[in-house]
Amino acid sequence: MTKDAIVLGAGIVGVSTAIHLQRRGRQVTLVDRKAPGKETSFGNAGLIQREGVVPYGFPQQIGLLLRYAFNNRIDAHYHLRALPGQIAFLARYWWNSNTKRHEMISRAYAPLIEHSISEHNDLIEASHAEELIRKNGWMEIFRTDEKRDAEFAEAERLNREFGVAYEALTGTDIATMEPHINGRFSGGLRWRDPWSVLDPHGLIAAYRNYFESIGGRFVTGDAASLGRSGSHWKMVTSEGSIEAEDAVVALGPWADLVTKRLGYAFPLGVKRGYHMHYAAEGNAILNNWTLDAERGYFLAPMNRGIRLTTGAEFALRDAPKTPIQLDRAEAVARTVFPLGERLDPEPWMGARPCTPDMMPIIGKAPRHNGLWFAFGHAHHGLTLGPVTGRVLAELITGEKPLIDISAYAPDRFAP
């Protein structure tokens, strides 16, 4: 059975790429070991972050790094035994996060983010998933004047340089918008452009259904079985062996299962994260997707319940769960909003695939014809899935990509 294209990985990046290839006349088989959207794309804050033109950098302040060293925070946690294997990655990440490098990277990164809403909107309308979307942005709330003023200044810069829209909020504004949030907050910031998703897995399921409605096919299979067969790529699936002229690796944090066997040594790290859903006590309502900026946790009012998400955990990708950050976040969040019972049987954990320069890897494999890469989206996988799918499909089919994607080329790491 010969197919024109195989897409490995059925998260938001893989599903979006499969759709765009199928639209362009390729016969696409989408392959994953689980149902679409069940891995990294399942757990996130549910935001399409149009404001996220500046990727998350590594802290540069010595005092803050020393506070992280105590390993007692919500926004970051590390496994001591994992650090030796991550030192090289973290050192390069730290270096790329210096002010000059970070500014250069942000300008190269911004074009992807700038098309995040429009490209999602295309797929949302095509898949009739409008009921899963809210278009009223999200907000940060600040406990101190110092943090508030610094974030207001940064928001003004992003507005001036990248056209990102925002609204400065007073403590009174927050109390009006969120009457069930407790505590004295000095102010807040509402990012006006982003959209939020009431059910991230449901959105990917809708995209998958649309993909199949236009002739695409999903099967389960083991990505590690991918290999060359003459001029084609071949792999084993639950429905037998398949071949294709082109193969796309969109496996997120598991991309190395394919790339290493083919001789590529990408410096791909992971930031693990956790979430849990909660009921609200009594008649309490949370209206906005809300970040407690100085504590580093997020509250998102989703269909399943109020989703509490944590920051980054630096650990081996496949190490057992250690939801310490979630417990820390829950204790603080309960003082801010009246969370009720936990609704999930256990905390969800996922791994974000990260590169040391904070930009995804998108493009042709340097040493193999018909092999393409699309992974390394870190905190913005949900945001960037559709635009990544479009520009990669355009590249594969010989079209001029929507934007210049040379900054994301694989050969910056693997010549």
XYZ file of C-alpha atoms in Angstrom:
415
model
C 0.000 0.000 0.000
C 1.682 3.211 -1.165
C 0.780 6.649 0.154
C 2.094 10.019 -0.915
C 2.894 11.209 2.589
C 3.255 9.815 6.086
C 2.970 12.186 9.041
C 4.376 10.759 12.274
C 2.771 12.256 15.350
C -0.894 13.160 15.808
C -0.586 16.120 18.133
C -1.589 19.575 16.992
C 1.489 19.990 14.772
C 1.109 16.624 13.068
C -2.651 16.875 12.551
C -2.302 20.385 11.129
C 0.479 19.301 8.775
C -1.570 16.321 7.614
C -4.540 18.583 6.843
C -2.472 21.016 4.812
C -0.787 18.255 2.822
C -4.122 16.553 2.162
C -5.575 19.858 0.974
C -2.710 20.174 -1.490
C -3.499 16.909 -3.204
C -1.310 14.508 -1.257
C -2.766 11.271 0.049
C -1.778 11.404 3.695
C -1.561 8.751 6.386
C -1.331 10.162 9.901
C 0.351 7.761 12.341
C 0.643 7.729 16.116
C 0.814 5.160 18.883
C -2.252 6.763 20.501
C -5.359 8.567 19.311
C -4.762 12.139 18.052
C -4.136 14.736 20.721
C -3.502 12.300 23.572
C 0.105 13.237 24.342
C 1.701 16.678 24.795
C -1.130 18.504 23.019
C -3.608 17.164 25.581
C -2.273 19.203 28.483
C -1.825 22.950 28.179
C -3.434 26.195 29.270
C -5.649 26.179 26.184
C -4.340 29.411 24.699
C -3.641 30.459 21.115
C -1.038 32.990 22.161
C -0.941 35.730 19.563
C 0.817 37.889 22.151
C 3.612 35.324 22.631
C 6.134 36.882 20.262
C 8.876 36.609 22.892
C 9.716 32.963 23.627
C 10.273 31.928 27.239
C 13.904 32.600 28.076
C 16.191 31.196 30.751
C 16.499 33.528 33.766
C 19.584 35.747 33.636
C 19.471 37.368 37.084
C 21.854 35.740 39.556
C 19.529 36.338 42.499
C 16.622 34.638 40.737
C 18.802 31.702 39.713
C 19.844 31.266 43.334
C 16.187 31.218 44.405
C 15.484 28.535 41.779
C 18.365 26.509 43.206
C 16.346 25.892 46.374
C 13.908 23.917 44.161
C 10.808 24.998 46.056
C 8.959 27.023 43.430
C 5.789 26.517 41.378
C 7.091 27.906 38.084
C 10.169 25.644 37.937
C 11.316 22.379 39.500
C 14.183 20.043 38.687
C 15.284 16.468 39.260
C 18.841 16.572 40.566
C 19.718 13.264 38.918
C 18.593 14.598 35.514
C 20.786 17.712 35.560
C 24.105 16.151 34.451
C 22.550 15.063 31.174
C 20.928 18.472 30.642
C 23.850 20.773 31.459
C 24.884 21.269 27.823
C 21.311 22.027 26.748
C 20.695 24.397 29.684
C 23.990 26.221 29.083
C 23.081 26.899 25.457
C 19.540 27.888 26.487
C 20.951 30.316 29.073
C 23.345 31.848 26.523
C 20.612 32.334 23.925
C 18.502 34.064 26.581
C 20.893 36.993 27.046
C 19.307 40.304 26.090
C 20.891 40.736 22.659
C 20.378 37.138 21.516
C 16.851 36.995 22.918
C 15.852 40.118 20.984
C 17.221 38.649 17.744
C 15.427 35.363 18.350
C 12.155 37.131 19.140
C 12.238 38.969 15.818
C 12.815 35.704 13.961
C 10.098 33.977 16.002
C 7.433 36.675 15.699
C 6.278 35.891 12.115
C 5.084 32.434 13.203
C 3.156 33.872 16.144
C 1.679 36.651 14.008
C -0.183 34.077 11.909
C -1.297 31.866 14.803
C -4.859 33.198 15.078
C -5.590 33.389 11.357
C -4.299 29.877 10.671
C -6.231 28.401 13.593
C -9.333 30.258 12.443
C -9.067 28.572 9.047
C -9.092 25.113 10.640
C -11.667 26.022 13.287
C -14.143 27.083 10.617
C -13.361 24.097 8.410
C -13.856 21.668 11.302
C -16.934 23.474 12.715
C -15.266 23.808 16.107
C -16.354 27.362 16.887
C -18.138 26.313 20.081
C -14.762 25.379 21.604
C -13.279 28.863 21.189
C -13.435 32.044 23.246
C -12.097 35.274 21.727
C -11.706 37.536 24.747
C -7.987 37.117 25.483
C -6.516 36.208 28.870
C -5.126 38.062 31.860
C -2.207 38.230 34.249
C -2.685 39.464 37.801
C 0.104 41.083 39.838
C 0.732 41.095 43.562
C 3.296 43.917 43.645
C 3.617 47.345 42.075
C 7.117 46.469 40.896
C 5.954 43.458 38.872
C 2.927 45.346 37.557
C 4.963 48.288 36.316
C 7.596 46.091 34.689
C 4.958 44.076 32.846
C 3.105 47.212 31.751
C 6.344 48.548 30.269
C 6.982 45.253 28.456
C 3.418 45.185 27.118
C 3.848 48.700 25.754
C 7.063 47.612 24.012
C 5.359 44.597 22.439
C 2.511 46.810 21.295
C 4.913 49.297 19.740
C 7.231 46.774 18.069
C 4.888 43.876 17.220
C 1.371 45.318 17.291
C 0.277 43.219 20.276
C -2.877 44.646 21.908
C -3.313 44.844 25.663
C -5.332 46.530 28.385
C -3.889 47.680 31.710
C -6.085 46.734 34.671
C -6.361 48.176 38.159
C -7.077 46.132 41.256
C -10.662 47.404 41.048
C -10.911 46.216 37.433
C -9.838 42.720 38.488
C -12.413 42.654 41.288
C -15.127 43.672 38.817
C -14.112 41.162 36.153
C -13.522 38.336 38.623
C -15.700 38.837 41.724
C -14.746 35.420 43.113
C -10.997 36.047 43.045
C -9.728 36.792 46.554
C -6.760 38.832 47.691
C -5.304 42.244 47.076
C -3.800 42.514 43.606
C -2.048 45.714 42.565
C -3.201 45.415 38.981
C -3.377 43.192 35.960
C -2.870 42.938 32.248
C -5.377 41.623 29.737
C -3.895 40.449 26.452
C -6.660 41.202 23.965
C -5.572 39.289 20.839
C -5.272 35.646 21.986
C -8.052 33.101 21.744
C -8.687 30.431 24.354
C -9.829 26.836 23.937
C -12.435 25.207 26.155
C -11.195 21.699 25.363
C -7.763 21.382 23.672
C -8.184 17.650 23.068
C -11.650 18.267 21.647
C -10.212 20.820 19.231
C -7.619 18.368 17.934
C -10.319 15.697 17.630
C -12.342 18.129 15.504
C -9.304 18.802 13.305
C -8.732 15.048 12.966
C -12.361 14.534 11.873
C -11.972 17.272 9.283
C -8.742 15.665 8.034
C -10.547 12.364 7.532
C -13.518 14.109 5.873
C -11.224 15.379 3.101
C -9.752 11.936 2.466
C -6.980 11.604 5.040
C -6.419 8.464 7.075
C -5.289 7.813 10.640
C -3.690 4.552 11.785
C -1.710 3.506 14.829
C 1.919 2.530 14.467
C 5.430 2.637 15.903
C 7.487 5.584 14.672
C 10.699 3.681 15.343
C 9.874 1.381 12.414
C 10.344 4.189 9.871
C 13.100 3.494 7.366
C 14.112 3.793 3.730
C 12.731 1.440 1.102
C 14.365 2.373 -2.173
C 13.309 5.952 -2.912
C 10.410 5.769 -0.453
C 9.876 5.783 3.298
C 8.347 2.690 4.826
C 6.946 1.794 8.231
C 4.807 -0.786 9.986
C 1.347 0.114 11.269
C -1.572 -1.722 12.822
C -2.976 -2.105 9.312
C 0.178 -3.348 7.679
C 3.203 -1.832 5.991
C 2.848 1.573 4.335
C 5.156 3.509 2.020
C 5.324 7.126 0.912
C 7.557 9.502 -0.974
C 7.572 11.935 1.944
C 7.647 11.423 5.700
C 7.134 14.161 8.272
C 8.479 13.760 11.813
C 6.121 15.699 14.089
C 6.715 13.672 17.236
C 7.323 16.480 19.708
C 9.536 15.284 22.590
C 9.798 11.822 21.015
C 11.312 13.078 17.753
C 14.650 11.539 18.687
C 13.141 8.061 18.321
C 13.455 8.669 14.584
C 16.108 11.350 14.202
C 18.855 9.644 16.209
C 18.557 6.409 14.229
C 18.981 8.444 11.056
C 22.121 10.154 12.308
C 20.788 13.494 13.578
C 21.795 14.757 17.010
C 19.425 17.618 17.695
C 19.862 19.319 21.098
C 16.245 18.680 22.034
C 15.351 19.104 25.687
C 12.070 18.729 27.534
C 10.162 20.807 30.033
C 7.586 18.647 31.723
C 4.319 20.097 32.988
C 1.251 19.048 34.966
C -2.422 19.882 35.138
C -5.484 19.004 37.186
C -9.164 19.941 36.824
C -11.242 21.210 39.742
C -14.850 21.977 40.444
C -15.661 25.459 41.723
C -17.128 25.726 45.207
C -20.736 26.850 45.482
C -21.709 29.330 42.775
C -18.168 30.620 42.157
C -17.308 31.384 38.536
C -13.969 32.065 36.901
C -14.546 34.181 33.787
C -11.023 34.574 32.426
C -7.981 32.453 31.709
C -5.800 33.815 34.517
C -2.078 33.728 35.362
C -0.945 34.477 38.913
C 2.200 36.070 37.536
C 4.398 36.092 40.622
C 3.530 32.548 41.649
C 3.707 30.895 38.232
C 0.488 28.878 37.913
C -2.453 29.256 35.551
C -6.214 28.850 36.049
C -8.273 28.108 32.943
C -12.095 27.695 32.975
C -12.530 24.746 30.597
C -15.402 22.406 29.802
C -13.957 19.712 32.058
C -13.612 22.117 34.999
C -11.111 24.717 36.094
C -7.751 23.538 34.815
C -4.767 24.356 37.020
C -1.449 24.192 35.155
C 2.113 24.393 36.442
C 5.362 25.782 35.095
C 8.335 23.747 33.880
C 9.854 20.617 35.380
C 13.383 19.773 34.244
C 13.520 15.986 34.347
C 14.132 12.996 32.135
C 11.322 12.727 29.631
C 10.188 9.285 30.742
C 10.854 9.563 34.475
C 7.888 8.833 36.792
C 5.551 11.691 37.637
C 6.522 13.993 40.491
C 3.613 16.474 40.702
C 5.218 18.538 43.461
C 4.602 21.775 41.580
C 0.922 20.961 41.219
C 0.533 20.468 44.965
C 2.348 23.748 45.602
C 0.206 25.553 43.038
C -3.041 24.126 44.384
C -2.253 25.342 47.892
C -1.723 28.893 46.635
C -4.576 28.837 44.128
C -7.073 27.861 46.831
C -6.276 31.134 48.630
C -7.051 33.072 45.442
C -10.105 31.254 44.049
C -12.550 28.863 45.773
C -11.492 25.624 44.092
C -13.551 22.579 45.001
C -12.772 18.903 44.584
C -10.279 17.435 42.148
C -12.037 16.043 39.077
C -9.259 13.898 37.594
C -8.208 10.555 39.106
C -4.553 11.615 38.965
C -2.506 14.585 37.730
C -1.835 14.708 33.998
C 1.782 15.095 32.931
C 3.265 15.961 29.552
C 6.640 16.931 28.094
C 7.220 20.058 26.026
C 9.899 19.638 23.322
C 12.396 22.510 23.508
C 15.408 23.721 21.558
C 18.185 25.814 23.124
C 17.417 28.763 20.840
C 13.702 28.601 21.712
C 12.584 28.233 18.087
C 11.019 25.147 16.502
C 12.720 22.914 13.967
C 10.767 23.153 10.698
C 12.018 22.072 7.290
C 13.771 19.463 5.200
C 16.133 16.949 6.759
C 19.643 17.982 5.684
C 20.829 14.539 4.566
C 17.692 12.686 3.456
C 15.358 13.302 0.555
C 11.670 13.197 1.343
C 12.186 13.560 5.102
C 10.821 16.606 6.885
C 10.890 17.841 10.471
C 8.326 19.767 12.520
C 8.968 19.692 16.267
C 10.509 21.671 19.133
C 7.655 24.155 19.719
C 8.168 24.299 23.509
C 5.350 26.218 25.240
C 3.646 27.201 21.972
C 2.756 23.898 20.334
C -0.997 24.516 20.416
C -0.467 28.085 19.243
C 1.822 27.261 16.338
C 0.452 23.934 15.085
C -1.659 25.240 12.172
C 0.831 27.801 10.872
C 3.622 25.214 11.104
C 1.480 22.734 9.180
C 0.816 25.253 6.458
C 4.377 26.465 5.885
C 5.785 22.933 5.935
C 3.140 21.640 3.517
C 3.892 24.559 1.213
C 7.592 23.719 1.334
C 6.982 20.026 0.652
C 4.698 20.694 -2.320
C 6.947 23.306 -3.897
C 4.959 26.398 -3.007
C 6.477 29.538 -1.573
C 5.857 29.394 2.194
C 3.601 31.994 3.760
C 6.598 33.379 5.668
C 10.359 33.022 5.553
C 11.099 29.897 7.590
C 14.873 29.837 7.161
C 15.400 30.733 10.837
C 13.748 27.442 11.858
C 15.694 25.227 9.431
C 17.007 21.911 10.818
C 20.493 22.526 9.462
C 21.136 25.213 12.084
C 21.736 22.233 14.385
C 22.483 19.402 11.938
C 24.523 20.524 8.918
